[in-house]
mmCIF file of C-alpha atoms in Angstrom:
data_model
loop_
_atom_site.group_PDB
_atom_site.id
_atom_site.type_symbol
_atom_site.label_atom_id
_atom_site.label_comp_id
_atom_site.label_asym_id
_atom_site.label_seq_id
_atom_site.Cartn_x
_atom_site.Cartn_y
_atom_site.Cartn_z
ATOM 1 C CA ALA H 1 -0.044 0.024 -0.072
ATOM 2 C CA ILE H 2 1.051 3.503 -0.584
ATOM 3 C CA GLY H 3 0.755 6.625 1.546
ATOM 4 C CA ALA H 4 1.076 10.260 0.810
ATOM 5 C CA THR H 5 4.550 11.724 0.758
ATOM 6 C CA THR H 6 5.685 13.813 3.759
ATOM 7 C CA ASN H 7 8.814 15.102 5.394
ATOM 8 C CA LYS H 8 7.412 14.653 8.870
ATOM 9 C CA VAL H 9 8.194 11.511 10.920
ATOM 10 C CA LEU H 10 4.798 9.899 11.320
ATOM 11 C CA THR H 11 3.704 7.699 14.162
ATOM 12 C CA GLY H 12 2.304 4.277 13.170
ATOM 13 C CA GLU H 13 -1.224 5.421 13.438
ATOM 14 C CA GLU H 14 -0.559 8.458 11.334
ATOM 15 C CA GLU H 15 1.095 6.308 8.716
ATOM 16 C CA LEU H 16 -1.900 3.882 8.599
ATOM 17 C CA ASP H 17 -4.272 6.921 8.109
ATOM 18 C CA GLN H 18 -2.240 8.059 5.123
ATOM 19 C CA LEU H 19 -2.564 4.683 3.247
ATOM 20 C CA ILE H 20 -4.869 4.844 0.286
ATOM 21 C CA GLY H 21 -8.051 2.931 0.804
ATOM 22 C CA LEU H 22 -8.210 0.050 3.204
ATOM 23 C CA GLY H 23 -10.962 1.519 5.118
ATOM 24 C CA SER H 24 -12.132 -1.822 6.812
ATOM 25 C CA VAL H 25 -8.417 -2.870 7.455
ATOM 26 C CA LYS H 26 -7.819 0.423 9.164
ATOM 27 C CA ARG H 27 -10.748 -0.111 11.420
ATOM 28 C CA MET H 28 -9.752 -3.621 12.307
ATOM 29 C CA VAL H 29 -6.253 -2.494 13.116
ATOM 30 C CA ARG H 30 -7.671 -0.119 15.648
ATOM 31 C CA LYS H 31 -9.699 -2.816 17.164
ATOM 32 C CA ILE H 32 -6.611 -5.036 17.520
ATOM 33 C CA LYS H 33 -4.808 -2.291 19.219
ATOM 34 C CA ALA H 34 -7.692 -1.741 21.686
ATOM 35 C CA TYR H 35 -7.954 -5.426 22.416
ATOM 36 C CA ALA H 36 -4.138 -5.792 22.900
ATOM 37 C CA LYS H 37 -4.078 -2.833 25.361
ATOM 38 C CA ARG H 38 -7.005 -4.136 27.316
ATOM 39 C CA ASN H 39 -6.110 -7.818 27.525
ATOM 40 C CA GLN H 40 -2.231 -7.744 27.569
ATOM 41 C CA GLY H 41 -0.943 -10.134 30.176
ATOM 42 C CA GLY H 42 -4.205 -11.764 30.728
ATOM 43 C CA GLU H 43 -5.104 -15.455 30.390
ATOM 44 C CA GLY H 44 -5.672 -16.477 26.805
ATOM 45 C CA PHE H 45 -4.098 -13.215 25.299
ATOM 46 C CA ASN H 46 -3.367 -13.909 21.676
ATOM 47 C CA LEU H 47 -2.062 -11.647 18.788
ATOM 48 C CA HIS H 48 -1.911 -14.117 15.952
ATOM 49 C CA MET H 49 -3.875 -13.310 12.741
ATOM 50 C CA CYS H 50 -4.563 -14.121 9.130
ATOM 51 C CA PHE H 51 -4.305 -11.550 6.347
ATOM 52 C CA TYR H 52 -6.512 -12.500 3.290
ATOM 53 C CA GLY H 53 -5.988 -10.676 -0.065
ATOM 54 C CA ASN H 54 -4.362 -10.631 -3.563
ATOM 55 C CA PRO H 55 -0.802 -9.526 -4.140
ATOM 56 C CA GLY H 56 -0.186 -5.755 -3.998
ATOM 57 C CA THR H 57 -3.074 -5.074 -1.638
ATOM 58 C CA GLY H 58 -0.899 -3.684 1.317
ATOM 59 C CA LYS H 59 -0.789 -6.790 3.505
ATOM 60 C CA THR H 60 3.026 -6.448 4.168
ATOM 61 C CA GLU H 61 2.874 -2.621 4.638
ATOM 62 C CA VAL H 62 0.021 -2.907 7.112
ATOM 63 C CA ALA H 63 1.959 -5.710 8.912
ATOM 64 C CA ARG H 64 4.998 -3.303 9.277
ATOM 65 C CA ILE H 65 2.814 -0.492 10.566
ATOM 66 C CA LEU H 66 1.029 -2.689 12.949
ATOM 67 C CA SER H 67 4.354 -3.678 14.450
ATOM 68 C CA ARG H 68 5.035 0.083 15.184
ATOM 69 C CA ILE H 69 1.550 0.645 16.523
ATOM 70 C CA LEU H 70 1.720 -2.427 18.918
ATOM 71 C CA TYR H 71 5.270 -1.379 20.024
ATOM 72 C CA ASP H 72 4.138 2.203 20.723
ATOM 73 C CA ALA H 73 1.139 0.796 22.721
ATOM 74 C CA GLY H 74 3.583 -1.234 24.780
ATOM 75 C CA VAL H 75 2.230 -4.497 23.612
ATOM 76 C CA LEU H 76 5.238 -5.720 21.575
ATOM 77 C CA GLY H 77 8.800 -5.430 22.862
ATOM 78 C CA GLU H 78 10.132 -4.248 19.540
ATOM 79 C CA ALA H 79 8.773 -2.590 16.411
ATOM 80 C CA LYS H 80 10.032 -5.156 14.024
ATOM 81 C CA LEU H 81 8.743 -7.196 11.124
ATOM 82 C CA VAL H 82 10.431 -10.515 10.073
ATOM 83 C CA GLU H 83 9.193 -11.416 6.585
ATOM 84 C CA THR H 84 9.317 -15.043 5.161
ATOM 85 C CA ASP H 85 7.260 -17.409 3.016
ATOM 86 C CA GLY H 86 6.590 -21.098 3.358
ATOM 87 C CA ARG H 87 9.810 -21.991 1.724
ATOM 88 C CA GLY H 88 11.836 -19.901 4.121
ATOM 89 C CA LEU H 89 10.888 -22.235 6.962
ATOM 90 C CA ILE H 90 11.778 -25.476 5.070
ATOM 91 C CA GLY H 91 15.148 -27.100 5.014
ATOM 92 C CA LYS H 92 16.608 -28.981 2.095
ATOM 93 C CA TYR H 93 17.665 -32.069 4.064
ATOM 94 C CA VAL H 94 16.212 -34.174 6.820
ATOM 95 C CA GLY H 95 16.601 -32.536 10.169
ATOM 96 C CA GLU H 96 16.986 -28.971 8.861
ATOM 97 C CA THR H 97 13.404 -27.788 8.957
ATOM 98 C CA GLY H 98 12.697 -27.824 12.682
ATOM 99 C CA PRO H 99 15.816 -25.749 13.476
ATOM 100 C CA LYS H 100 15.286 -23.407 10.531
ATOM 101 C CA THR H 101 11.620 -22.713 11.566
ATOM 102 C CA GLN H 102 12.848 -22.229 15.062
ATOM 103 C CA ALA H 103 15.428 -19.792 14.078
ATOM 104 C CA LYS H 104 12.828 -17.702 12.249
ATOM 105 C CA VAL H 105 10.552 -17.607 15.247
ATOM 106 C CA ASN H 106 13.488 -16.607 17.554
ATOM 107 C CA GLU H 107 14.328 -13.816 15.109
ATOM 108 C CA ALA H 108 10.651 -12.592 15.281
ATOM 109 C CA MET H 109 10.370 -12.897 18.955
ATOM 110 C CA ASN H 110 8.894 -9.762 20.548
ATOM 111 C CA GLY H 111 7.785 -8.550 17.128
ATOM 112 C CA ILE H 112 5.783 -9.943 14.107
ATOM 113 C CA LEU H 113 6.590 -12.959 11.942
ATOM 114 C CA PHE H 114 4.859 -12.326 8.619
ATOM 115 C CA ILE H 115 4.556 -15.625 6.575
ATOM 116 C CA ASP H 116 3.451 -14.892 2.931
ATOM 117 C CA GLU H 117 1.660 -17.593 0.908
ATOM 118 C CA ALA H 118 1.528 -19.566 4.267
ATOM 119 C CA TYR H 119 -0.752 -22.165 2.739
ATOM 120 C CA SER H 120 2.206 -23.434 0.723
ATOM 121 C CA LEU H 121 3.620 -25.047 4.003
ATOM 122 C CA ALA H 122 0.643 -27.719 3.644
ATOM 123 C CA GLY H 123 2.036 -28.702 0.182
ATOM 124 C CA LEU H 124 5.815 -28.913 0.703
ATOM 125 C CA ASN H 125 7.095 -32.598 0.619
ATOM 126 C CA ASP H 126 10.678 -33.921 0.868
ATOM 127 C CA ALA H 127 12.443 -34.499 -2.384
ATOM 128 C CA SER H 128 12.452 -38.241 -2.124
ATOM 129 C CA GLY H 129 8.567 -38.235 -2.333
ATOM 130 C CA GLY H 130 8.256 -40.024 0.917
ATOM 131 C CA ALA H 131 5.332 -39.698 3.346
ATOM 132 C CA ARG H 132 7.212 -37.323 5.574
ATOM 133 C CA SER H 133 6.288 -33.703 5.012
ATOM 134 C CA TYR H 134 8.843 -30.991 5.628
ATOM 135 C CA GLY H 135 6.013 -28.631 5.654
ATOM 136 C CA SER H 136 4.222 -30.577 8.295
ATOM 137 C CA GLU H 137 7.380 -30.348 10.489
ATOM 138 C CA ALA H 138 7.451 -26.678 10.040
ATOM 139 C CA ILE H 139 3.850 -26.290 11.005
ATOM 140 C CA ALA H 140 4.384 -28.419 14.041
ATOM 141 C CA VAL H 141 7.135 -26.182 15.326
ATOM 142 C CA LEU H 142 5.298 -23.036 14.517
ATOM 143 C CA LEU H 143 2.150 -24.108 16.173
ATOM 144 C CA LYS H 144 4.031 -24.957 19.345
ATOM 145 C CA GLU H 145 5.686 -21.516 19.417
ATOM 146 C CA MET H 146 2.467 -19.837 18.720
ATOM 147 C CA GLU H 147 0.919 -21.511 21.695
ATOM 148 C CA ASP H 148 3.877 -21.364 24.114
ATOM 149 C CA HIS H 149 4.694 -17.854 23.478
ATOM 150 C CA ARG H 150 1.172 -16.222 22.935
ATOM 151 C CA GLY H 151 1.361 -12.515 23.491
ATOM 152 C CA GLN H 152 5.095 -12.360 23.248
ATOM 153 C CA PHE H 153 5.013 -12.226 19.524
ATOM 154 C CA CYS H 154 2.602 -12.149 16.600
ATOM 155 C CA VAL H 155 2.285 -14.576 13.744
ATOM 156 C CA ILE H 156 0.578 -13.206 10.626
ATOM 157 C CA LEU H 157 -0.324 -15.896 8.055
ATOM 158 C CA ALA H 158 -0.983 -14.169 4.712
ATOM 159 C CA GLY H 159 -2.182 -15.163 1.211
ATOM 160 C CA TYR H 160 -5.037 -15.610 -1.164
ATOM 161 C CA ARG H 161 -8.348 -15.822 0.701
ATOM 162 C CA ASP H 162 -9.497 -19.163 -0.726
ATOM 163 C CA GLU H 163 -6.186 -20.899 -0.384
ATOM 164 C CA MET H 164 -5.754 -19.568 3.346
ATOM 165 C CA LYS H 165 -9.393 -20.449 4.329
ATOM 166 C CA ASN H 166 -8.728 -24.006 3.055
ATOM 167 C CA MET H 167 -5.567 -24.331 5.049
ATOM 168 C CA LEU H 168 -7.148 -23.126 8.209
ATOM 169 C CA SER H 169 -10.182 -25.424 7.725
ATOM 170 C CA SER H 170 -8.055 -28.416 7.287
ATOM 171 C CA ASN H 171 -5.718 -27.545 10.294
ATOM 172 C CA PRO H 172 -7.537 -27.140 13.536
ATOM 173 C CA GLY H 173 -4.213 -26.167 15.140
ATOM 174 C CA PHE H 174 -3.863 -23.096 13.104
ATOM 175 C CA GLU H 175 -7.505 -22.242 13.211
ATOM 176 C CA SER H 176 -7.761 -22.451 16.958
ATOM 177 C CA ARG H 177 -4.636 -20.135 17.315
ATOM 178 C CA ILE H 178 -5.954 -17.270 15.080
ATOM 179 C CA GLN H 179 -7.424 -14.387 16.884
ATOM 180 C CA PHE H 180 -8.123 -12.038 14.065
ATOM 181 C CA THR H 181 -8.575 -12.133 10.427
ATOM 182 C CA LEU H 182 -8.234 -9.036 7.972
ATOM 183 C CA ASP H 183 -9.578 -8.996 4.523
ATOM 184 C CA PHE H 184 -7.623 -6.881 2.076
ATOM 185 C CA PRO H 185 -9.890 -5.855 -1.022
ATOM 186 C CA ASP H 186 -8.644 -5.233 -4.341
ATOM 187 C CA TYR H 187 -8.079 -1.515 -4.968
ATOM 188 C CA THR H 188 -10.728 0.304 -6.969
ATOM 189 C CA ARG H 189 -9.698 2.068 -10.217
ATOM 190 C CA GLU H 190 -9.806 5.476 -8.506
ATOM 191 C CA GLU H 191 -7.564 4.269 -5.725
ATOM 192 C CA LEU H 192 -5.065 2.774 -8.163
ATOM 193 C CA GLY H 193 -4.966 6.203 -9.946
ATOM 194 C CA LEU H 194 -3.962 7.779 -6.672
ATOM 195 C CA ILE H 195 -1.318 5.149 -5.987
ATOM 196 C CA ALA H 196 0.018 5.637 -9.688
ATOM 197 C CA LYS H 197 0.266 9.458 -8.935
ATOM 198 C CA LEU H 198 2.412 8.709 -5.873
ATOM 199 C CA PHE H 199 4.724 6.296 -7.759
ATOM 200 C CA VAL H 200 5.228 8.951 -10.493
ATOM 201 C CA ALA H 201 5.754 11.836 -7.925
ATOM 202 C CA LYS H 202 8.470 9.794 -6.115
ATOM 203 C CA LYS H 203 10.308 9.571 -9.365
ATOM 204 C CA LYS H 204 9.861 13.442 -9.749
ATOM 205 C CA TYR H 205 7.467 13.105 -12.742
ATOM 206 C CA GLU H 206 3.966 14.231 -13.429
ATOM 207 C CA ILE H 207 1.335 12.381 -15.337
ATOM 208 C CA GLU H 208 -1.377 13.889 -17.468
ATOM 209 C CA ASP H 209 -5.007 12.769 -17.040
ATOM 210 C CA SER H 210 -5.040 11.255 -20.395
ATOM 211 C CA ALA H 211 -1.901 9.229 -19.825
ATOM 212 C CA LEU H 212 -3.252 8.077 -16.391
ATOM 213 C CA ASN H 213 -6.539 6.959 -17.692
ATOM 214 C CA ARG H 214 -4.725 4.986 -20.404
ATOM 215 C CA LEU H 215 -2.457 3.396 -17.595
ATOM 216 C CA LEU H 216 -5.696 2.515 -15.674
ATOM 217 C CA ASP H 217 -7.240 0.946 -18.797
ATOM 218 C CA VAL H 218 -4.234 -1.241 -19.135
ATOM 219 C CA THR H 219 -4.481 -2.106 -15.350
ATOM 220 C CA GLU H 220 -8.194 -2.926 -15.839
ATOM 221 C CA TYR H 221 -7.081 -5.558 -18.392
ATOM 222 C CA PHE H 222 -4.896 -7.169 -15.792
ATOM 223 C CA ARG H 223 -7.744 -7.039 -13.216
ATOM 224 C CA SER H 224 -9.649 -9.339 -15.466
ATOM 225 C CA LEU H 225 -6.891 -12.011 -15.223
ATOM 226 C CA PRO H 226 -6.341 -14.410 -12.298
ATOM 227 C CA ASN H 227 -4.164 -13.236 -9.274
ATOM 228 C CA PHE H 228 -4.502 -9.464 -10.083
ATOM 229 C CA ALA H 229 -1.605 -7.808 -8.421
ATOM 230 C CA ASN H 230 -3.073 -4.368 -7.718
ATOM 231 C CA ALA H 231 -0.436 -1.701 -6.645
ATOM 232 C CA ARG H 232 2.296 -4.139 -7.817
ATOM 233 C CA THR H 233 0.777 -3.955 -11.374
ATOM 234 C CA VAL H 234 0.493 -0.322 -11.231
ATOM 235 C CA ARG H 235 4.218 0.010 -10.315
ATOM 236 C CA ASN H 236 5.277 -2.410 -12.975
#
């Protein structure tokens, strides 16, 4: 997601406000902050969540801002975001996956671990084609850490809505540990126009309305294809 340009150092909440669109996501982030401040340290306190949405809809950017908001609120010990995907937790050889996943969790402790395309963990098998799934091993370690360190760090599982919902429904361990779900809608044509203007301005260019409309016409073509990449398509 793209915010307005400014020279002022913004707070996390100010930065959230300046993001284009994402009205329902912004409201949910404020609810999460209120929940966290009210329940921190209590029994059952849990920050783990799912972000549903297509690429380029601001999931990573909101996760980064959320880490700042929760740190400023005294909920997280550090304002940090550790990004990875399913393959970033998987080892190449037997015995590597558990330590690799554990190391990534340790890196994110006191902050946020953002796992993009998290559903891929359910489909990663070892190279020999045996029954043992490296993905399942990573999930087992992750679930244990999510339970043992509830409230000490936040795991955000992110990806396409349908794939993520299928993963959660097929894995009660994940589903029971998710406290919040946030839906990131595709940007409207108008919102993508505002985002395009910001991209152009950052390169110290200007764009005429006729050129912007043509760019958005091209973007609408890509919207009709599977896995529309939103702001990423505009940037490209």
